[in-house]
Coordinates of C-alpha atoms in Angstrom, one line a residue:
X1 CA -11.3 -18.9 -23.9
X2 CA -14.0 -18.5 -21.1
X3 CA -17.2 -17.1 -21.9
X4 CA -15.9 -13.8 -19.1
X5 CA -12.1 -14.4 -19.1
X6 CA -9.5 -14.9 -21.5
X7 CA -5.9 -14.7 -21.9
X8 CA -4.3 -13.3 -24.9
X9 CA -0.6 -13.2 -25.7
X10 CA 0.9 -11.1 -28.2
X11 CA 5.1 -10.4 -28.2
X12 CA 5.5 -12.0 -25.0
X13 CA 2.9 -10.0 -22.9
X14 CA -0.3 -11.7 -21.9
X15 CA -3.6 -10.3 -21.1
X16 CA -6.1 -11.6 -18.5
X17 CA -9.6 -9.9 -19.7
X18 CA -12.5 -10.1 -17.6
X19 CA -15.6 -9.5 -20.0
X20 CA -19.0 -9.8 -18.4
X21 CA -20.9 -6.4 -18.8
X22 CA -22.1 -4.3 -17.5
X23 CA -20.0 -4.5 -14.1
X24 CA -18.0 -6.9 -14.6
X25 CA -18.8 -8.7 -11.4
X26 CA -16.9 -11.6 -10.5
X27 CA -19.7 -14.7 -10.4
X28 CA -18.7 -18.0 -9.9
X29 CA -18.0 -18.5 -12.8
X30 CA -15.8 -15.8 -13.7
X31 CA -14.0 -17.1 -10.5
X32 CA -13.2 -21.1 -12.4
X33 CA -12.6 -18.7 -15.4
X34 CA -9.9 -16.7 -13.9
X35 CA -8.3 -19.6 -12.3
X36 CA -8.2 -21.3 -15.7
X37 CA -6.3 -18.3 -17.5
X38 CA -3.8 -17.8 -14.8
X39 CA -2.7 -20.8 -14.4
X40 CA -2.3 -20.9 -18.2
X41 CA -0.6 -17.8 -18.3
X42 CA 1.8 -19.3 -15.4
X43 CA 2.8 -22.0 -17.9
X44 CA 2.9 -20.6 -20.9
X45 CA 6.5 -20.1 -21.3
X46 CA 5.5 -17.3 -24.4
X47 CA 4.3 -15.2 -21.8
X48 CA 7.0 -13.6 -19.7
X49 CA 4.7 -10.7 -18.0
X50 CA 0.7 -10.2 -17.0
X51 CA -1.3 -7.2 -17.3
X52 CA -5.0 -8.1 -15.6
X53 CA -7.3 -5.6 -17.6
X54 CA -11.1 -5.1 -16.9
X55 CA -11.9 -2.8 -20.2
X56 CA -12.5 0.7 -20.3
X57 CA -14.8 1.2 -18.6
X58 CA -13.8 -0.4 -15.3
X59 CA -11.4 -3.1 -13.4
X60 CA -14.2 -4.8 -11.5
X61 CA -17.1 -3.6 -9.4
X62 CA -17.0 -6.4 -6.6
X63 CA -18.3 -10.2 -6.7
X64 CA -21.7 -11.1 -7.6
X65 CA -23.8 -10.3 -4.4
X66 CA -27.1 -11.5 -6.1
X67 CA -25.8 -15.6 -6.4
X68 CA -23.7 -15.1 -2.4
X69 CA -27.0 -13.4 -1.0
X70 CA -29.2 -16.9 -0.8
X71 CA -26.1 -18.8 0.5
X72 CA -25.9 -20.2 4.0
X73 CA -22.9 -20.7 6.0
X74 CA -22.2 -24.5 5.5
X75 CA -23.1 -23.3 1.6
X76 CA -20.2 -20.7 1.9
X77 CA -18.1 -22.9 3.8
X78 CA -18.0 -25.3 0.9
X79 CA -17.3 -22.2 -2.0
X80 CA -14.6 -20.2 -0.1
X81 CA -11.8 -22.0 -1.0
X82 CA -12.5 -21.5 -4.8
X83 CA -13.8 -17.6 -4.4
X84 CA -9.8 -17.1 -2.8
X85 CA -8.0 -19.7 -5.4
X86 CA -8.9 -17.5 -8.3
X87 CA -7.1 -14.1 -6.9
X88 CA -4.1 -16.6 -5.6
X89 CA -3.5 -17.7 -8.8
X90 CA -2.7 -14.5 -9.9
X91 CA -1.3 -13.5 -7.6
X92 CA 1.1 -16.6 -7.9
X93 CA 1.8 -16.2 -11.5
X94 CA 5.8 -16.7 -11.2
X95 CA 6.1 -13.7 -13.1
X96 CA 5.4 -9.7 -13.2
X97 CA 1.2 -9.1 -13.0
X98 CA 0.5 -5.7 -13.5
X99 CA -3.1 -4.5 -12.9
X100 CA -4.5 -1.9 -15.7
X101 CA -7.2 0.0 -13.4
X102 CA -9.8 1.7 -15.1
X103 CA -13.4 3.2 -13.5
X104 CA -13.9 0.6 -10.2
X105 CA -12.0 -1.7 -8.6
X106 CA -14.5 -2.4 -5.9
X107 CA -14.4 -5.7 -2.9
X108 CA -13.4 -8.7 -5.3
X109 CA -12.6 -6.2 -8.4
X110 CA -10.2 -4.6 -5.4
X111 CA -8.5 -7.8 -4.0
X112 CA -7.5 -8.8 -7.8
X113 CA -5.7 -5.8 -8.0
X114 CA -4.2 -6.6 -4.8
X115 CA -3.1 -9.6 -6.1
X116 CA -0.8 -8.3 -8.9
X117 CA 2.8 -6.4 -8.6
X118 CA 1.8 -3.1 -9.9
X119 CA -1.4 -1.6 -10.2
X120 CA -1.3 1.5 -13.0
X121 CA -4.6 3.4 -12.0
X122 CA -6.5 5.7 -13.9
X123 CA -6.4 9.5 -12.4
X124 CA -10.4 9.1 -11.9
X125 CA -10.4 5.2 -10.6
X126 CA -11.7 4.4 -7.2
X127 CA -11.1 1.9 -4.9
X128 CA -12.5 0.0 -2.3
X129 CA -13.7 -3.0 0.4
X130 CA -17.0 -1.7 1.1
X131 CA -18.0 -5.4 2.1
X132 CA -18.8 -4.8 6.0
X133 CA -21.7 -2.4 4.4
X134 CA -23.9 -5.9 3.2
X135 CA -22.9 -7.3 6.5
X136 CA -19.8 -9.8 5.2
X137 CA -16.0 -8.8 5.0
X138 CA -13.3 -9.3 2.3
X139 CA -13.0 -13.3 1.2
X140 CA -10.7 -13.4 -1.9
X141 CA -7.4 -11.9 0.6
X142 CA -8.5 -8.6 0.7
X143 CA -7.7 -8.5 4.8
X144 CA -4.6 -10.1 4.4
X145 CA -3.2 -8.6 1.3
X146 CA -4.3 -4.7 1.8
X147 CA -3.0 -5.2 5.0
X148 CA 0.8 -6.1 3.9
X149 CA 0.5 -3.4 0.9
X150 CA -0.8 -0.2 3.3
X151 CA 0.0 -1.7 6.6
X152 CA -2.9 -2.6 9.5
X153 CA -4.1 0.8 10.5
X154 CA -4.8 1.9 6.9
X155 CA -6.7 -1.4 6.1
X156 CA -8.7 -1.1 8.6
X157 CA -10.1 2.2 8.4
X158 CA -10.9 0.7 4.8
X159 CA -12.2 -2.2 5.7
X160 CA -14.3 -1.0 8.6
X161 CA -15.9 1.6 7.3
X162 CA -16.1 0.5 3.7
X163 CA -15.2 4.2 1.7
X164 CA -14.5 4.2 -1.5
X165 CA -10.5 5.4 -2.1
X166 CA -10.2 7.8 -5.0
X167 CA -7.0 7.5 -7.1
X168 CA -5.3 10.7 -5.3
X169 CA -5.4 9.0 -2.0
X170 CA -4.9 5.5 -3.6
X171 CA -1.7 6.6 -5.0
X172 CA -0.7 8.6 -1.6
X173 CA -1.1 4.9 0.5
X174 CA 0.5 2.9 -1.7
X175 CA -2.7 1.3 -2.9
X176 CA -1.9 2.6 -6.6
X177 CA 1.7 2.6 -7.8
X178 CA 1.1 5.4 -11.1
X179 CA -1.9 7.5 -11.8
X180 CA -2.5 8.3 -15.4
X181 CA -5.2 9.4 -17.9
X182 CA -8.3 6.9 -18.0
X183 CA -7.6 6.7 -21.8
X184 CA -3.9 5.6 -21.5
X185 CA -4.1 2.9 -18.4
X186 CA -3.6 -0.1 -20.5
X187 CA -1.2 1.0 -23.0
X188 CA 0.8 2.3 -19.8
X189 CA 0.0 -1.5 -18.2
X190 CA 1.7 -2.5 -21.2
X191 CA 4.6 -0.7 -21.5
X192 CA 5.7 -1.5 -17.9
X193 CA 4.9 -5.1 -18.8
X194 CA 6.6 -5.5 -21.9
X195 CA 10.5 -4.6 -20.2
X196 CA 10.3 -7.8 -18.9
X197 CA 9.9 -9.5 -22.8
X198 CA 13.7 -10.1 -22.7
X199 CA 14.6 -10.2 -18.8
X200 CA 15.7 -13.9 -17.0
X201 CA 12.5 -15.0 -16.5
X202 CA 13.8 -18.0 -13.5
X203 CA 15.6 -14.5 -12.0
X204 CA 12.7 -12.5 -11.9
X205 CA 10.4 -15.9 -10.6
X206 CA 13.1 -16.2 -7.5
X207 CA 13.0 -12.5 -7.0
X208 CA 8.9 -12.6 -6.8
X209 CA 9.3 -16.1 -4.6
X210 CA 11.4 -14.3 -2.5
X211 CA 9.9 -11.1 -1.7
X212 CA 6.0 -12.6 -1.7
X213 CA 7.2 -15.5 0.7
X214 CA 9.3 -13.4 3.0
X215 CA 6.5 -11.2 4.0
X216 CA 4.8 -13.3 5.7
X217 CA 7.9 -14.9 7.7
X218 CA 10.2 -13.6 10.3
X219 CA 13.6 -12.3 9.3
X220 CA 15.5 -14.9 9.5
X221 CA 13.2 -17.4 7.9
X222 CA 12.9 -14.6 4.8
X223 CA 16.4 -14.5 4.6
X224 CA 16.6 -18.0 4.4
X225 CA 14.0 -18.3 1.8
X226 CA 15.9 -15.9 -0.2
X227 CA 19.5 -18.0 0.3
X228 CA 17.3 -20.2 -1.3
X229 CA 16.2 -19.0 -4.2
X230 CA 20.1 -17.1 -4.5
X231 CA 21.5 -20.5 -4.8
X232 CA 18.8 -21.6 -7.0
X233 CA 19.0 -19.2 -10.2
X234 CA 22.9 -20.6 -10.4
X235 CA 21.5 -23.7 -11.8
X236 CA 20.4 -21.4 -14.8
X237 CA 21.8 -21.0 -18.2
X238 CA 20.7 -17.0 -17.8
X239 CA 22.8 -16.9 -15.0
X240 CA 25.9 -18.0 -16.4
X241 CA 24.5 -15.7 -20.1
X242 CA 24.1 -13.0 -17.7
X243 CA 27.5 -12.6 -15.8
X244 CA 29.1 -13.4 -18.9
X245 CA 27.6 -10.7 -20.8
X246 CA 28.6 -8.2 -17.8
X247 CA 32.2 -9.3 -17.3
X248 CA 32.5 -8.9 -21.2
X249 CA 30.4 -5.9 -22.2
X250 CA 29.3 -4.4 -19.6
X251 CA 25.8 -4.5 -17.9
X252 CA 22.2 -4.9 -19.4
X253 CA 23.0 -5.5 -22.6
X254 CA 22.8 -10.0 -21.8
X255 CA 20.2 -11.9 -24.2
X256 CA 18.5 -14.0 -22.1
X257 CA 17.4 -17.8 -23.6
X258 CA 15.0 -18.9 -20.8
X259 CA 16.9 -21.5 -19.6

């Protein structure tokens, strides 16, 4: 447990909490933090879906500008790597991440919620990449992965001018995936979270390594990738669970072992 992050797992959901009042701006530290937790979460084999949760309150209100502001370039240079490795790892948990939006989910609070599957907003959160308004841009994927979830034109006009997104027009681009009341956003995180207690977990992990990896490939190499991963799940216990259960009664009713 991190002094901002921690994970905690109960009936096969875990929860990434970032903690560091009043803002929850994403320091350094909460950065090593958030690797840390995500890559446990990845492994932990109790945990078969993510929600990433900032509190009431709010998701995340950006990085820390006061410890990037006395940084020079060949500084910078040297931290980039680790300000992006902490949103990939989340984004590469092999299994479904759901972001539980509340208040702001502003420049790195923004590109963390980028990084999950699903992102259950509150009806009052807003949204944004208002980076280009100290003079930087988005470093933790925020140009590439906004891009890919509202297309080019639409990331731009973020990007660029730096306006906040409220939850309407969040849900309208795609940028949200379900608006609710402020009060219910994690217990709505974790409902959607918790079908996946009893799914194939090496199905769903191909299905995410599929879809993820094919966007940024051609066609052909996509479709490749996901020959791949077809084949792969075959070498499963699940798999062979999973069509027996449907030849014999019939399908969703297979209990998965995780193997």
């Amino acid at each position: 447990m991190g002094d901002f992050v921690n994970l905690t797992v109960e009936d096969g959901v875990g929860t990434i909490r970032l903690d560091r009042p009043k803002m929850n701006a994403i320091s350094f530290q909460v950065q090593a933090e958030l690797l840390e937790v995500a890559t446990e979460a990845a492994a932990d084999d109790d945990v078969r879906a993510v929600v990433v949760y900032g509190g009431e309150r709010l998701f995340a209100a950006g990085n820390d500008v006061k410890e990037m502001a006395g940084l020079s370039y060949s500084e910078m240079a040297k931290r980039v790597a680790g300000v992006q490795a902490a949103v990939t790892a989340v984004a590469e948990i092999p299994k479904p991440v759901v972001a539980a939006v509340t208040g702001y989910a502003l420049g790195g609070g923004c590109e963390l919620a980028l990084a999950a599957d699903f992102r259950i907003a509150a009806d009052d959160a807003t949204f944004g990449q208002p980076e280009v308004l100290l003079g930087i841009i988005p470093g933790a994927g925020g140009t590439q992965r906004l891009a890919r979830l509202v297309g080019p034109s639409k990331a731009k006009d973020l990007i660029f001018s730096g306006r906040f997104v409220k939850a309407d027009e969040a849900l309208a681009i795609g940028l949200a995936d379900r608006l609710v009341p402020a009060a219910s956003v994690y217990e709505e995180a974790l409902a959607w979270a918790s079908q996946f207690k009893k799914a194939a977990p090496y199905a769903l992990a191909a299905a995410k390594t599929a879809i993820d990896k094919g966007l940024g490939v051609d066609l052909a190499t996509g479709l490749a990738i996901e020959q791949q991963q077809f084949a792969g799940v075959f070498a499963t216990q699940d798999s062979q669970i999973g069509m027996g259960s449907f030849l014999e009664n019939g399908p969703g009713k297979a209990n998965f072992e995780g193997k």
